[in-house]
PDB file of C-alpha atoms and ligand atoms in Angstrom:
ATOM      1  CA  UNK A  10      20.816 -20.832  17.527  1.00  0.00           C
ATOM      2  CA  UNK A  11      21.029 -24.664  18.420  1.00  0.00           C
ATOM      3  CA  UNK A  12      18.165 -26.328  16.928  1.00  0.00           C
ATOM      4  CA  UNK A  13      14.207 -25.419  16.880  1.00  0.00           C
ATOM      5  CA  UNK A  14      12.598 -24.732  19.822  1.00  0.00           C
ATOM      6  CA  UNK A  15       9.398 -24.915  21.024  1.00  0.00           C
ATOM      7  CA  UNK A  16       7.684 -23.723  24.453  1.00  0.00           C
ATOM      8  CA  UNK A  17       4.622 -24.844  25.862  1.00  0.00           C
ATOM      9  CA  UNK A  18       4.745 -22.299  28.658  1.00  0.00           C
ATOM     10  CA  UNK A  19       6.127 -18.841  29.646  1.00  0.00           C
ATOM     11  CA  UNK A  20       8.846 -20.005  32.388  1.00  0.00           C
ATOM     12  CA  UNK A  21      10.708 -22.567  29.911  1.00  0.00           C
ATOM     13  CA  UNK A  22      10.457 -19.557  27.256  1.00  0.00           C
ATOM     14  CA  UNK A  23      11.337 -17.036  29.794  1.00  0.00           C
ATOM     15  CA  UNK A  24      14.525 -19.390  31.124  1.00  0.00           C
ATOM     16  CA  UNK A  25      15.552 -19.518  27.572  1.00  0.00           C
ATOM     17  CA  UNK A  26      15.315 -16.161  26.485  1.00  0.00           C
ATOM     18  CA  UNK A  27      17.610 -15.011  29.867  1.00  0.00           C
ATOM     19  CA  UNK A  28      19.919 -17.685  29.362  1.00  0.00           C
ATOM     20  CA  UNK A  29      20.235 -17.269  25.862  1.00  0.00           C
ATOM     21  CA  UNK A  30      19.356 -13.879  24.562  1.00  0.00           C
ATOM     22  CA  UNK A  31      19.951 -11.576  27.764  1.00  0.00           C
ATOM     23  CA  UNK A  32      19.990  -8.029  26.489  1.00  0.00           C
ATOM     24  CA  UNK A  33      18.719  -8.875  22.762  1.00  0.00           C
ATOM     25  CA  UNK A  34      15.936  -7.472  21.759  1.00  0.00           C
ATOM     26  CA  UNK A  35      12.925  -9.750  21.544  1.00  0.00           C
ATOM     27  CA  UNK A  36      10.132  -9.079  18.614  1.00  0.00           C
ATOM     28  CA  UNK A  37       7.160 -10.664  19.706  1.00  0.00           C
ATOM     29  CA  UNK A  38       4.098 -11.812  16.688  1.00  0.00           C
ATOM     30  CA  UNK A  39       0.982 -13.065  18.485  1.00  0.00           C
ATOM     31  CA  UNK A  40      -1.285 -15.052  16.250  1.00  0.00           C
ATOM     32  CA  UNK A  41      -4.101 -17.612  16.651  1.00  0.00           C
ATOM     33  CA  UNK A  42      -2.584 -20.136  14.104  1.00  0.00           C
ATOM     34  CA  UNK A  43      -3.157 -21.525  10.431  1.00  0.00           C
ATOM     35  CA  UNK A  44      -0.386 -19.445   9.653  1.00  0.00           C
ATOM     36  CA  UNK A  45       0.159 -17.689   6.038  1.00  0.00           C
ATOM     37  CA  UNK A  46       1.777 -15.100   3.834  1.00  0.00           C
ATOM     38  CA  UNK A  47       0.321 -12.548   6.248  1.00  0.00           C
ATOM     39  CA  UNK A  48       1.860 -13.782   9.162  1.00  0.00           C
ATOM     40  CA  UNK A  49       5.306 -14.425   7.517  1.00  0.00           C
ATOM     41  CA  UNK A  50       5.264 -10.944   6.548  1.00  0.00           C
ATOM     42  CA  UNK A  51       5.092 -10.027  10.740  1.00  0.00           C
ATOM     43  CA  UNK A  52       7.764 -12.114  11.407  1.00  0.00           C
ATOM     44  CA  UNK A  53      10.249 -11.233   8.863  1.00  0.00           C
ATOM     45  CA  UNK A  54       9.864  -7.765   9.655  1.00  0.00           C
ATOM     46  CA  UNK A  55      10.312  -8.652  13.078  1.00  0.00           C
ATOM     47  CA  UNK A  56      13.563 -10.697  11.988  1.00  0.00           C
ATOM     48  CA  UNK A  57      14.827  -7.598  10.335  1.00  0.00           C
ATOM     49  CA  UNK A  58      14.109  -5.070  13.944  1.00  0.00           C
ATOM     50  CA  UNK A  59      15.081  -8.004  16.558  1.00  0.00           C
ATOM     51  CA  UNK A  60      17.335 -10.636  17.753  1.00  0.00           C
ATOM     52  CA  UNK A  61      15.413 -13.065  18.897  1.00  0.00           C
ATOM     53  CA  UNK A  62      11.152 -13.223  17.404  1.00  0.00           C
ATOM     54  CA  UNK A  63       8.987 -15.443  19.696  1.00  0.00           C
ATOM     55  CA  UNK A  64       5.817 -16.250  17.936  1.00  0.00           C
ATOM     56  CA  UNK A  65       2.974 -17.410  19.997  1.00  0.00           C
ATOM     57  CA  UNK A  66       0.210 -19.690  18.517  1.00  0.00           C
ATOM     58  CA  UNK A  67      -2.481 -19.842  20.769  1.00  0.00           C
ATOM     59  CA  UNK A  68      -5.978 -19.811  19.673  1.00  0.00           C
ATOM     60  CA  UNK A  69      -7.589 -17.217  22.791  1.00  0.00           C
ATOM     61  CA  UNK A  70     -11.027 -18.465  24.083  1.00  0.00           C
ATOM     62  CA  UNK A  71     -11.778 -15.535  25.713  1.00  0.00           C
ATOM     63  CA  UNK A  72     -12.011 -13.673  21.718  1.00  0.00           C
ATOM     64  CA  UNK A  73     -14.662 -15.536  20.427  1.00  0.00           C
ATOM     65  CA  UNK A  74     -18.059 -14.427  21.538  1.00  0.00           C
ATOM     66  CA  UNK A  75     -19.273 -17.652  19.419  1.00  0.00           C
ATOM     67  CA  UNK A  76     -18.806 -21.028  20.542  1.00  0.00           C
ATOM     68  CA  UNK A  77     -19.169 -22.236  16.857  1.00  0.00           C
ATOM     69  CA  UNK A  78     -16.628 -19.583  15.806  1.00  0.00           C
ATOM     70  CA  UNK A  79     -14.408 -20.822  18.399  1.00  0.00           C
ATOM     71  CA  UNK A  80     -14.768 -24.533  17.577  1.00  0.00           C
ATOM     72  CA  UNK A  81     -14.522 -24.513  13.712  1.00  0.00           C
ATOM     73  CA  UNK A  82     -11.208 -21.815  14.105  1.00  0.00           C
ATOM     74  CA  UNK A  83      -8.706 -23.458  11.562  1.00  0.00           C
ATOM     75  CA  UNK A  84      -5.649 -25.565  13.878  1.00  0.00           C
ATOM     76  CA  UNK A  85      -2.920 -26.813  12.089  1.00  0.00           C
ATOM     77  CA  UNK A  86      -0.603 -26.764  14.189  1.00  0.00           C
ATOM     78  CA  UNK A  87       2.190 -29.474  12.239  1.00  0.00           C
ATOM     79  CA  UNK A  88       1.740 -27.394   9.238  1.00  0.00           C
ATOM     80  CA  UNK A  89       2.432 -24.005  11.249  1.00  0.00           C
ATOM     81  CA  UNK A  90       5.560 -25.555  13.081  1.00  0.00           C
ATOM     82  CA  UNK A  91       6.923 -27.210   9.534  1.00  0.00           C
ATOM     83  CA  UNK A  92       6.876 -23.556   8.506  1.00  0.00           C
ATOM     84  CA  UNK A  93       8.212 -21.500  11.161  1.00  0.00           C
ATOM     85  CA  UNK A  94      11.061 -24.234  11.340  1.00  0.00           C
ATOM     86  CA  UNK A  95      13.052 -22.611   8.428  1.00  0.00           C
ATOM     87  CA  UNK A  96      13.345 -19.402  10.745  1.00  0.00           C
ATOM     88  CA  UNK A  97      16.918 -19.189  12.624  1.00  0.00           C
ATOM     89  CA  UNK A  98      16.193 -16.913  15.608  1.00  0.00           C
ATOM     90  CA  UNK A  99      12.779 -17.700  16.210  1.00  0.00           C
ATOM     91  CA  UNK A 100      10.942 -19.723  18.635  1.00  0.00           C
ATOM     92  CA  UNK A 101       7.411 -20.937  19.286  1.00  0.00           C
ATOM     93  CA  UNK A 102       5.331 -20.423  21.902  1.00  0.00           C
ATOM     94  CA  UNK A 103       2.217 -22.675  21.907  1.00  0.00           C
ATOM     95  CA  UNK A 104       0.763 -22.070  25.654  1.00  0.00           C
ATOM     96  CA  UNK A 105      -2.352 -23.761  27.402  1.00  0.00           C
ATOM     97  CA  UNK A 106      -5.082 -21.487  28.618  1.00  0.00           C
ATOM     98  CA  UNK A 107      -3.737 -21.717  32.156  1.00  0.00           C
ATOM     99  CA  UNK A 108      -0.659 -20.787  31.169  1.00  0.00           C
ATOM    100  CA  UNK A 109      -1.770 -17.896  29.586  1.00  0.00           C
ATOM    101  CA  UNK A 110      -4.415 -16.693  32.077  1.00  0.00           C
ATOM    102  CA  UNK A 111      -2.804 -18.010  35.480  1.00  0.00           C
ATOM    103  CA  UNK A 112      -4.116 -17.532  38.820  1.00  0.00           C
ATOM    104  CA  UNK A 113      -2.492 -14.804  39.639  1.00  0.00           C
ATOM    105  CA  UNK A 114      -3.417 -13.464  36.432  1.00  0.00           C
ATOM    106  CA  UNK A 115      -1.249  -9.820  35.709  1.00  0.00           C
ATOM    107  CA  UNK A 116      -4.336  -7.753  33.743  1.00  0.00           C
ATOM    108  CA  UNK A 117      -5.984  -5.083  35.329  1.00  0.00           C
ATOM    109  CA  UNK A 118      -8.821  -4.590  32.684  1.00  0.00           C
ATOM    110  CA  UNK A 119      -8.924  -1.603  30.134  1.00  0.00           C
ATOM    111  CA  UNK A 120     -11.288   1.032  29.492  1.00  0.00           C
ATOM    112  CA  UNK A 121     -12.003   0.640  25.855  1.00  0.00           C
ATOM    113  CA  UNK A 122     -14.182   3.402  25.347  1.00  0.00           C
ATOM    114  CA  UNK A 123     -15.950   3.853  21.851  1.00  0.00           C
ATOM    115  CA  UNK A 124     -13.557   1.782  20.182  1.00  0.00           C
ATOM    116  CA  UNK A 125     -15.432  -1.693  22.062  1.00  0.00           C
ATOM    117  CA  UNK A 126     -18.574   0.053  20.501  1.00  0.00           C
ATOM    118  CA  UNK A 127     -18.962   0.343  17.069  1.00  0.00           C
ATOM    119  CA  UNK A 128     -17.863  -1.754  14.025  1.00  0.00           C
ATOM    120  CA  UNK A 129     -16.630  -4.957  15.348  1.00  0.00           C
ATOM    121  CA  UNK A 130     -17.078  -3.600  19.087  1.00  0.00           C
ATOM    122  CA  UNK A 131     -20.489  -3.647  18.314  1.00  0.00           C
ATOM    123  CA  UNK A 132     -21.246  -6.955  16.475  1.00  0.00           C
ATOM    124  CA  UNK A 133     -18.910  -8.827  18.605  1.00  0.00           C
ATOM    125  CA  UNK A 134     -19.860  -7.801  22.115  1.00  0.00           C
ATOM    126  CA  UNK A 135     -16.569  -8.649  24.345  1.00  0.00           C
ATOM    127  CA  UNK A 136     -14.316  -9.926  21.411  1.00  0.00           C
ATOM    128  CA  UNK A 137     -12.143  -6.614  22.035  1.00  0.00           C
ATOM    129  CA  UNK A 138     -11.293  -6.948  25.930  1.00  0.00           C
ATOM    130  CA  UNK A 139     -10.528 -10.633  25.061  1.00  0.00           C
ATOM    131  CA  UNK A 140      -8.120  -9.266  22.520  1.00  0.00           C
ATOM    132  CA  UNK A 141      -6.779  -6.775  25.351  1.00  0.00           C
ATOM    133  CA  UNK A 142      -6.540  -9.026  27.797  1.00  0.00           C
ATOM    134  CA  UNK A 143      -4.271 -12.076  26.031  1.00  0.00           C
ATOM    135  CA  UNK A 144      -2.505  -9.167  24.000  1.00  0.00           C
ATOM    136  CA  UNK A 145      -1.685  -7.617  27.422  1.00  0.00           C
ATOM    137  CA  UNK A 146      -0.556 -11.510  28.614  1.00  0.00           C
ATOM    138  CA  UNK A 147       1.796 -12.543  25.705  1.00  0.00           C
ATOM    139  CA  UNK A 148       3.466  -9.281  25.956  1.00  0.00           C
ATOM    140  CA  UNK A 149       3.603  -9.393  30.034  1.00  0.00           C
ATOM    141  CA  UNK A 150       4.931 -13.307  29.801  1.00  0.00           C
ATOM    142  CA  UNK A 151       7.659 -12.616  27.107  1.00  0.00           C
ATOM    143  CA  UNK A 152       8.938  -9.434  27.894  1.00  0.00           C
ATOM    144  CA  UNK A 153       9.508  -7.991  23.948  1.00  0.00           C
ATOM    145  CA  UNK A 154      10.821  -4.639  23.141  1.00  0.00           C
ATOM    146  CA  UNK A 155       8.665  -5.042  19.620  1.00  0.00           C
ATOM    147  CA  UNK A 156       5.825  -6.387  19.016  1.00  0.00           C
ATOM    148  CA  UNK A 157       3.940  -6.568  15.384  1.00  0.00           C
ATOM    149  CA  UNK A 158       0.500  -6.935  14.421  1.00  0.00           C
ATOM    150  CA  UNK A 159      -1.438  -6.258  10.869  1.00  0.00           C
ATOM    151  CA  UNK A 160      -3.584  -3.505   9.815  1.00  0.00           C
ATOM    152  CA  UNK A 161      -6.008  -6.247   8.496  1.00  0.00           C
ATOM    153  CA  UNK A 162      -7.434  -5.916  11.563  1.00  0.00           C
ATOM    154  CA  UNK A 163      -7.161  -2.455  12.151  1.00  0.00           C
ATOM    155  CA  UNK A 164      -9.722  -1.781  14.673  1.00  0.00           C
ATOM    156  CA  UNK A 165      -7.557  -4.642  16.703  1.00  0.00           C
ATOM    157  CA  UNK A 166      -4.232  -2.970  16.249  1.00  0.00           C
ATOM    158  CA  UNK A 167      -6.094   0.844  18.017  1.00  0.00           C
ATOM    159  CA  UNK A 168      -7.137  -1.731  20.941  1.00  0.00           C
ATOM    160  CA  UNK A 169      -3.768  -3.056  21.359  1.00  0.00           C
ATOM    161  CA  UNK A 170      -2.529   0.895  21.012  1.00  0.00           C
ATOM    162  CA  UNK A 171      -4.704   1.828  23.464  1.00  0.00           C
ATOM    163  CA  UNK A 172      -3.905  -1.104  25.634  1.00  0.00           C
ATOM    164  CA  UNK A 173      -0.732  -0.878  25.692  1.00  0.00           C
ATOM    165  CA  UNK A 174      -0.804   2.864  26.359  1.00  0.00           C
ATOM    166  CA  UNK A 175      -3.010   2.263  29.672  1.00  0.00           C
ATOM    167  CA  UNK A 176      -0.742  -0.119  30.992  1.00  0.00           C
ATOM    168  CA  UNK A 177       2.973  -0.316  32.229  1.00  0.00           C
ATOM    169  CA  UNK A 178       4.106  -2.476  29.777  1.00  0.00           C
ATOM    170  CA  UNK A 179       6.911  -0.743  27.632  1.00  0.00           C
ATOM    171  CA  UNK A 180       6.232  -2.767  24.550  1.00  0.00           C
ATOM    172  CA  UNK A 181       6.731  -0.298  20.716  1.00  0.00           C
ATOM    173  CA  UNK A 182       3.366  -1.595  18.848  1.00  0.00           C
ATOM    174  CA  UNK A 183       4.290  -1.944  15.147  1.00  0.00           C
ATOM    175  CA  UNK A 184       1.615  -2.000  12.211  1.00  0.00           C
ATOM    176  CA  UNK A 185       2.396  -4.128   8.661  1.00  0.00           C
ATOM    177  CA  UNK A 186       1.369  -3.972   5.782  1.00  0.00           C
ATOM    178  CA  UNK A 187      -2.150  -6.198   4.936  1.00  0.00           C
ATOM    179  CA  UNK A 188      -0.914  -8.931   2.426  1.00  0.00           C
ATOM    180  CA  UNK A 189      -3.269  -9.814  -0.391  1.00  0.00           C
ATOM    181  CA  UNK A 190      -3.752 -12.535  -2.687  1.00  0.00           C
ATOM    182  CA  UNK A 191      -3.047 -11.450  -6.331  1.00  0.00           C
ATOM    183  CA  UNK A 192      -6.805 -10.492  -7.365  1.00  0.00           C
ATOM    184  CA  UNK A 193      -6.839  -8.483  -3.821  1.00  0.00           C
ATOM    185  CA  UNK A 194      -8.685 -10.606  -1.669  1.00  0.00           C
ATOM    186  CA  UNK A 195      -6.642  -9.747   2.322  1.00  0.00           C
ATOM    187  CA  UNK A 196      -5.138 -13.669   3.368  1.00  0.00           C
ATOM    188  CA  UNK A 197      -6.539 -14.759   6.714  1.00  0.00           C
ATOM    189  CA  UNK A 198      -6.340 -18.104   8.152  1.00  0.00           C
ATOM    190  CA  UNK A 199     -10.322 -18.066   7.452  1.00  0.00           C
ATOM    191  CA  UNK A 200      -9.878 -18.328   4.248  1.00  0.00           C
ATOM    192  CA  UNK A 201      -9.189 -22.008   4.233  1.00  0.00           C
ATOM    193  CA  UNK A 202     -12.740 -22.363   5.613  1.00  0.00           C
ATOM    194  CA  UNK A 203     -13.712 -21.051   1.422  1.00  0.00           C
ATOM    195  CA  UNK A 204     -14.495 -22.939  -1.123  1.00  0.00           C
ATOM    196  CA  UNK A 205     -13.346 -21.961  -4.634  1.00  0.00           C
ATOM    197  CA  UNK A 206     -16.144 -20.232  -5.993  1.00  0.00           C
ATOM    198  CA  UNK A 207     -16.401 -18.609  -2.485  1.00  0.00           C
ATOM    199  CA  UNK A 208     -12.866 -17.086  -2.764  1.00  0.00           C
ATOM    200  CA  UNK A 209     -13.563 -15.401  -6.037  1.00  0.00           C
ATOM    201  CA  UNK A 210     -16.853 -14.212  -4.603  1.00  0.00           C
ATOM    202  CA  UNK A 211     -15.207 -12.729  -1.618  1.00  0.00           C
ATOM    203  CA  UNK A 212     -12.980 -10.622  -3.794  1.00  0.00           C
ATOM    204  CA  UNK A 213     -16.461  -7.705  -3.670  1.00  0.00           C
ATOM    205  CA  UNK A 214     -15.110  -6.961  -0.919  1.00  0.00           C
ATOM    206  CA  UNK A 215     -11.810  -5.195  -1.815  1.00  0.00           C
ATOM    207  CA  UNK A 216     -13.144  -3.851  -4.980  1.00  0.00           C
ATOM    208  CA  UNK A 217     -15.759  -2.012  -2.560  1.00  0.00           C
ATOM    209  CA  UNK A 218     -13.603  -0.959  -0.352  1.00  0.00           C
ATOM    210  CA  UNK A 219     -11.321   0.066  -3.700  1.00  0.00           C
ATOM    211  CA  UNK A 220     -14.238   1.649  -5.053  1.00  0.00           C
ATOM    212  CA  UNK A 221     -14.718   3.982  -1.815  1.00  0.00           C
ATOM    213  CA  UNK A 222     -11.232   4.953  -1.553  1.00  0.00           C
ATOM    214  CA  UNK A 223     -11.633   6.364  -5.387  1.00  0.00           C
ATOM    215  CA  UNK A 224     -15.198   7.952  -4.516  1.00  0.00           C
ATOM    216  CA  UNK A 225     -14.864   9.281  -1.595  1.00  0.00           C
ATOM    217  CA  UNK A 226     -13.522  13.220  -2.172  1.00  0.00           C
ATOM    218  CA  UNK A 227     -15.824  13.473  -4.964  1.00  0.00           C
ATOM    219  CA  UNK A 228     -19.263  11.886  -4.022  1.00  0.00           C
ATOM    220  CA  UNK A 229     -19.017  12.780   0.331  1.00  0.00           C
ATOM    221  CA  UNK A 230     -19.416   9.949   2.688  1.00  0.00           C
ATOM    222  CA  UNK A 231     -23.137   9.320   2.855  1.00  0.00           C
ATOM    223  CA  UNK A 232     -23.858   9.081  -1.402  1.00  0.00           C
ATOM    224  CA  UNK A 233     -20.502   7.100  -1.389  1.00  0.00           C
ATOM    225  CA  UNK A 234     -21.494   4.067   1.055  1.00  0.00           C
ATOM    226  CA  UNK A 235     -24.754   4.364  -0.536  1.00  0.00           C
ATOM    227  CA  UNK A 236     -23.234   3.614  -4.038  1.00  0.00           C
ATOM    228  CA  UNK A 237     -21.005   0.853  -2.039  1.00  0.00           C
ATOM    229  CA  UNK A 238     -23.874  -1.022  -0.727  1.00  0.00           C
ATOM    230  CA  UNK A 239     -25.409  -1.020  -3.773  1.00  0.00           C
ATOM    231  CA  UNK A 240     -22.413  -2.286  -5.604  1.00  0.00           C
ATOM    232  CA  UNK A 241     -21.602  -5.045  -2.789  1.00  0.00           C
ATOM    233  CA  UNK A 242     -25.031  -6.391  -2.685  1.00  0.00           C
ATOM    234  CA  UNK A 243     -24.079  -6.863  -6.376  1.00  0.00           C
ATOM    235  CA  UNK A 244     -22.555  -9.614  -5.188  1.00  0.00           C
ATOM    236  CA  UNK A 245     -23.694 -12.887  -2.750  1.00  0.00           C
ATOM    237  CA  UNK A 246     -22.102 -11.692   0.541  1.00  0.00           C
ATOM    238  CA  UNK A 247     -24.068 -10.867   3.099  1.00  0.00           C
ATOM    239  CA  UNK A 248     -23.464  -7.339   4.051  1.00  0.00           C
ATOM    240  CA  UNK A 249     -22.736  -6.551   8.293  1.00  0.00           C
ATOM    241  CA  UNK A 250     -21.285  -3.140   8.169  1.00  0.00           C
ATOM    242  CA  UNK A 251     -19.679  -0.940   5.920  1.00  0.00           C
ATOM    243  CA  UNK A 252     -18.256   2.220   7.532  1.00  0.00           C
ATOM    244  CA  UNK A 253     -15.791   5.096   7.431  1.00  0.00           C
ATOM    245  CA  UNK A 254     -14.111   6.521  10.748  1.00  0.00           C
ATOM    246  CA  UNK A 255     -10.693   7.665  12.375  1.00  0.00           C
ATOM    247  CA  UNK A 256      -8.188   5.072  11.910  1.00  0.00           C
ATOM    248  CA  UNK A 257      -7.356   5.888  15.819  1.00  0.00           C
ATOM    249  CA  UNK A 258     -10.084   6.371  17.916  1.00  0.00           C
ATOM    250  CA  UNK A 259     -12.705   4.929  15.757  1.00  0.00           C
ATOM    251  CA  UNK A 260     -14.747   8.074  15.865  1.00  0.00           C
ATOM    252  CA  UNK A 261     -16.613   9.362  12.668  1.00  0.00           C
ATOM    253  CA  UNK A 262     -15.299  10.509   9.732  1.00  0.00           C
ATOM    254  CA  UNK A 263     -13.378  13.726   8.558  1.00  0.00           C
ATOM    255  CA  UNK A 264     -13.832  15.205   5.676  1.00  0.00           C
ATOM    256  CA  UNK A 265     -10.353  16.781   6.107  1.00  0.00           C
ATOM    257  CA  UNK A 266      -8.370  14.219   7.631  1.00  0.00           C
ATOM    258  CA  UNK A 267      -5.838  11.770   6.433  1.00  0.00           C
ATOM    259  CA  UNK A 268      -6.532   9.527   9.090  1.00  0.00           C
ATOM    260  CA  UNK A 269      -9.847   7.769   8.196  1.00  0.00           C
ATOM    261  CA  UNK A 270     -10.406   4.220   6.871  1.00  0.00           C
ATOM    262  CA  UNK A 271     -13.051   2.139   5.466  1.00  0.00           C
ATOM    263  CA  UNK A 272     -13.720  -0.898   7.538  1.00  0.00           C
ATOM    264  CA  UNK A 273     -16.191  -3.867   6.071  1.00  0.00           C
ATOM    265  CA  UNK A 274     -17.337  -7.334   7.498  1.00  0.00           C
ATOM    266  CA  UNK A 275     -19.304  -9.660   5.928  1.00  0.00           C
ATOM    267  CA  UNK A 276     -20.662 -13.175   5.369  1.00  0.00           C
ATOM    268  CA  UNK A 277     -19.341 -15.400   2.765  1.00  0.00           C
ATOM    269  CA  UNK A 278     -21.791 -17.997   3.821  1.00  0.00           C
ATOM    270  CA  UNK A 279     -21.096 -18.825   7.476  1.00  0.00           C
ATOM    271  CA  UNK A 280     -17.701 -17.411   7.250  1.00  0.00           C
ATOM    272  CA  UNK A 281     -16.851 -14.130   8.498  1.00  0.00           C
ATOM    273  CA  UNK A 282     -14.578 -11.747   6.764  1.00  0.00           C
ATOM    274  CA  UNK A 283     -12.855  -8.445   7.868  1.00  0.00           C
ATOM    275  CA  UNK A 284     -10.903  -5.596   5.468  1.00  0.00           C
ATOM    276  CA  UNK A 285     -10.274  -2.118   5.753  1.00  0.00           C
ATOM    277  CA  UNK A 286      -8.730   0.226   3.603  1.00  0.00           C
ATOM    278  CA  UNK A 287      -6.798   3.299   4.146  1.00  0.00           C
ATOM    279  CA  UNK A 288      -8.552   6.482   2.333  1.00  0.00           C
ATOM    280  CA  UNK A 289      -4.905   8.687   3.365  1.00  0.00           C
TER     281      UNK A 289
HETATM  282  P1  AMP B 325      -4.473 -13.996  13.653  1.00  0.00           P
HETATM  283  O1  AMP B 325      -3.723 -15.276  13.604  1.00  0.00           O
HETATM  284  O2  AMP B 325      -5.598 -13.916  12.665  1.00  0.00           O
HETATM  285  O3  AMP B 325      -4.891 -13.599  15.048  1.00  0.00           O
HETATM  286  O4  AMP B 325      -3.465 -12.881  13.171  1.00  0.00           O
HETATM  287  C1  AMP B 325      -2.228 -12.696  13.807  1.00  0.00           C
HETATM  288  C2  AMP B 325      -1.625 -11.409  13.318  1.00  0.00           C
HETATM  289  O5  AMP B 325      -1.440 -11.476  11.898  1.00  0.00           O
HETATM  290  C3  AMP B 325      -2.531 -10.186  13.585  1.00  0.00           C
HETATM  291  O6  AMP B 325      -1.711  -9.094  13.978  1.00  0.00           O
HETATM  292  C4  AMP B 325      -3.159  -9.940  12.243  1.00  0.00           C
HETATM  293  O7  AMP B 325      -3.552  -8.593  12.041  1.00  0.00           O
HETATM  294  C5  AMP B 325      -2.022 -10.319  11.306  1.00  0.00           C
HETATM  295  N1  AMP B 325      -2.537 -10.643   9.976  1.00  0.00           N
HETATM  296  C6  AMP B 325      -3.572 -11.472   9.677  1.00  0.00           C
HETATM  297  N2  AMP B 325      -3.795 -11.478   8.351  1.00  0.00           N
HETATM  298  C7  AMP B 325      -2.895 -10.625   7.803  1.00  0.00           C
HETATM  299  C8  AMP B 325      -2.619 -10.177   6.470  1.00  0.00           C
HETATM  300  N3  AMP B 325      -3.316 -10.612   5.428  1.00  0.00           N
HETATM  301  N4  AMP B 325      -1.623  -9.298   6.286  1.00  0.00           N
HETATM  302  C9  AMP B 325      -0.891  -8.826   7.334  1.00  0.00           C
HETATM  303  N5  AMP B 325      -1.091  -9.210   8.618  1.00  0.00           N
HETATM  304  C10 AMP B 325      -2.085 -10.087   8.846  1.00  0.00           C
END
């Protein structure tokens, strides 16, 4: 592919695609930024399924339902192009709000049912049909035949599902892997907002989640969390939710089903942290 490229909007990304990759197969990795291990593992795995991987950058107004949130969101975006610029076969889309929610904007709004209610539908009223909506956009505006998101934010991934599902797009949703740091802790671009100390302190939060998986068939659900809230407020996070449901729709838990999943959030200080883990 000759030389880097990076788009500011969908029609020079969609002229290049057709003139360039007409009838490849385009992988598409939406992310909001501050890019790390994580993301690199989305985009070589879309590498390996795709011809062409467009990664957007754009950091969606519309999923923060706090202003502060919104305006301390890490944005590096030198550092994130130095990066992505050792990829052949993949180019960057960095659009402007209007570009991403035009006039004649293309979302007809989703139902989200229970899955906009509880866990992080419930603390962060909104977030989820903002998620929908530029989800829905990227995908609309470049056209992919892939497109890859992490279960570190699992509860995101079912809304994208679900999305995707209601609509006509004709887009395969693929989950990877979570990436962790060596002593566990899930990478997320928030993490550059931690101190030191904070970092190691954040790491309750897989060994709960750790410590639930192990507990779960043996103690039941309710003396389990019990034990786990106990054991997190060990530690100086600040506790939001800790909860087990269906990995899919979000509904309550099954004592005979592989599909449930512990989901946690919590405060390191003023930063907000999200991890799940698989009980299988
Ligand atoms: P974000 O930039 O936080 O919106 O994330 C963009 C994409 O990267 C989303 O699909 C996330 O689920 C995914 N992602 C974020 N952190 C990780 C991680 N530690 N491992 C795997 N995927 C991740």
């Amino acid at each position: 592919m000759a030389g880097f490229q990076t788009f500011h909007d969908f029609i020079g990304l969609q002229s290049f695609l057709k003139e360039k990759f007409h009838k490849q197969t385009i992988g598409l990795v939406p992310t909001m930024g501050a890019l790390h291990i994580g993301h690199i593992s989305l985009i070589e795995r879309a590498l390996e399924e795709n011809d062409i991987v467009v990664v957007t950058i754009f950091v969606n107004p519309k999923q923060f339902n706090n202003p502060n949130d919104l305006k301390n969101y890490p944005r590096v975006p030198e550092k994130d192009l130095a990066l992505l610029k050792v990829f052949d076969r993949v180019v960057v889309c960095m659009p402007s709000v209007d570009a991403v929610y035009p006039s004649n904007d293309p979302y007809k709004k989703v139902e989200l049912g229970l899955l906009d209610k509880v866990l992080e539908g419930e603390f962060r009223p909104g977030h989820f049909n903002g998620v929908a909506h530029v989800v829905h956009n990227l995908m609309y505006f470049s056209r992919p035949s892939k497109a890859y998101f992490g279960l570190k934010d699992i509860q995101q991934l079912s809304v994208i599902n679900h999305m995707v599902k209601s609509s006509s797009l004709t887009v395969d949703v693929v989950a990877c892997d979570t990436v962790r740091d060596k002593n566990g802790l899930a990478l997320s671009s928030r993490n550059l907002l931690l101190n030191k100390a904070q970092h190691h302190e954040a790491l309750i939060i897989h060994t709960t989640l750790t410590f639930v998986k192990s507990n779960i068939k043996s103690l039941g659900l309710q003396e389990t969390l019990r034990q786990a809230k106990e054991l997190f407020n060990k530690g100086t996070l600040n506790l939001e939710y800790i909860d087990v449901v269906d990995r899919e729709t979000f509904g309550p838990y099954k004592i005979d089903s592989t599909n449930n999943v512990c989901c946690i959030s919590a405060f390191c200080e003023n930063v907000r942290l999200i991890d799940n883990i698989l009980l299988g």
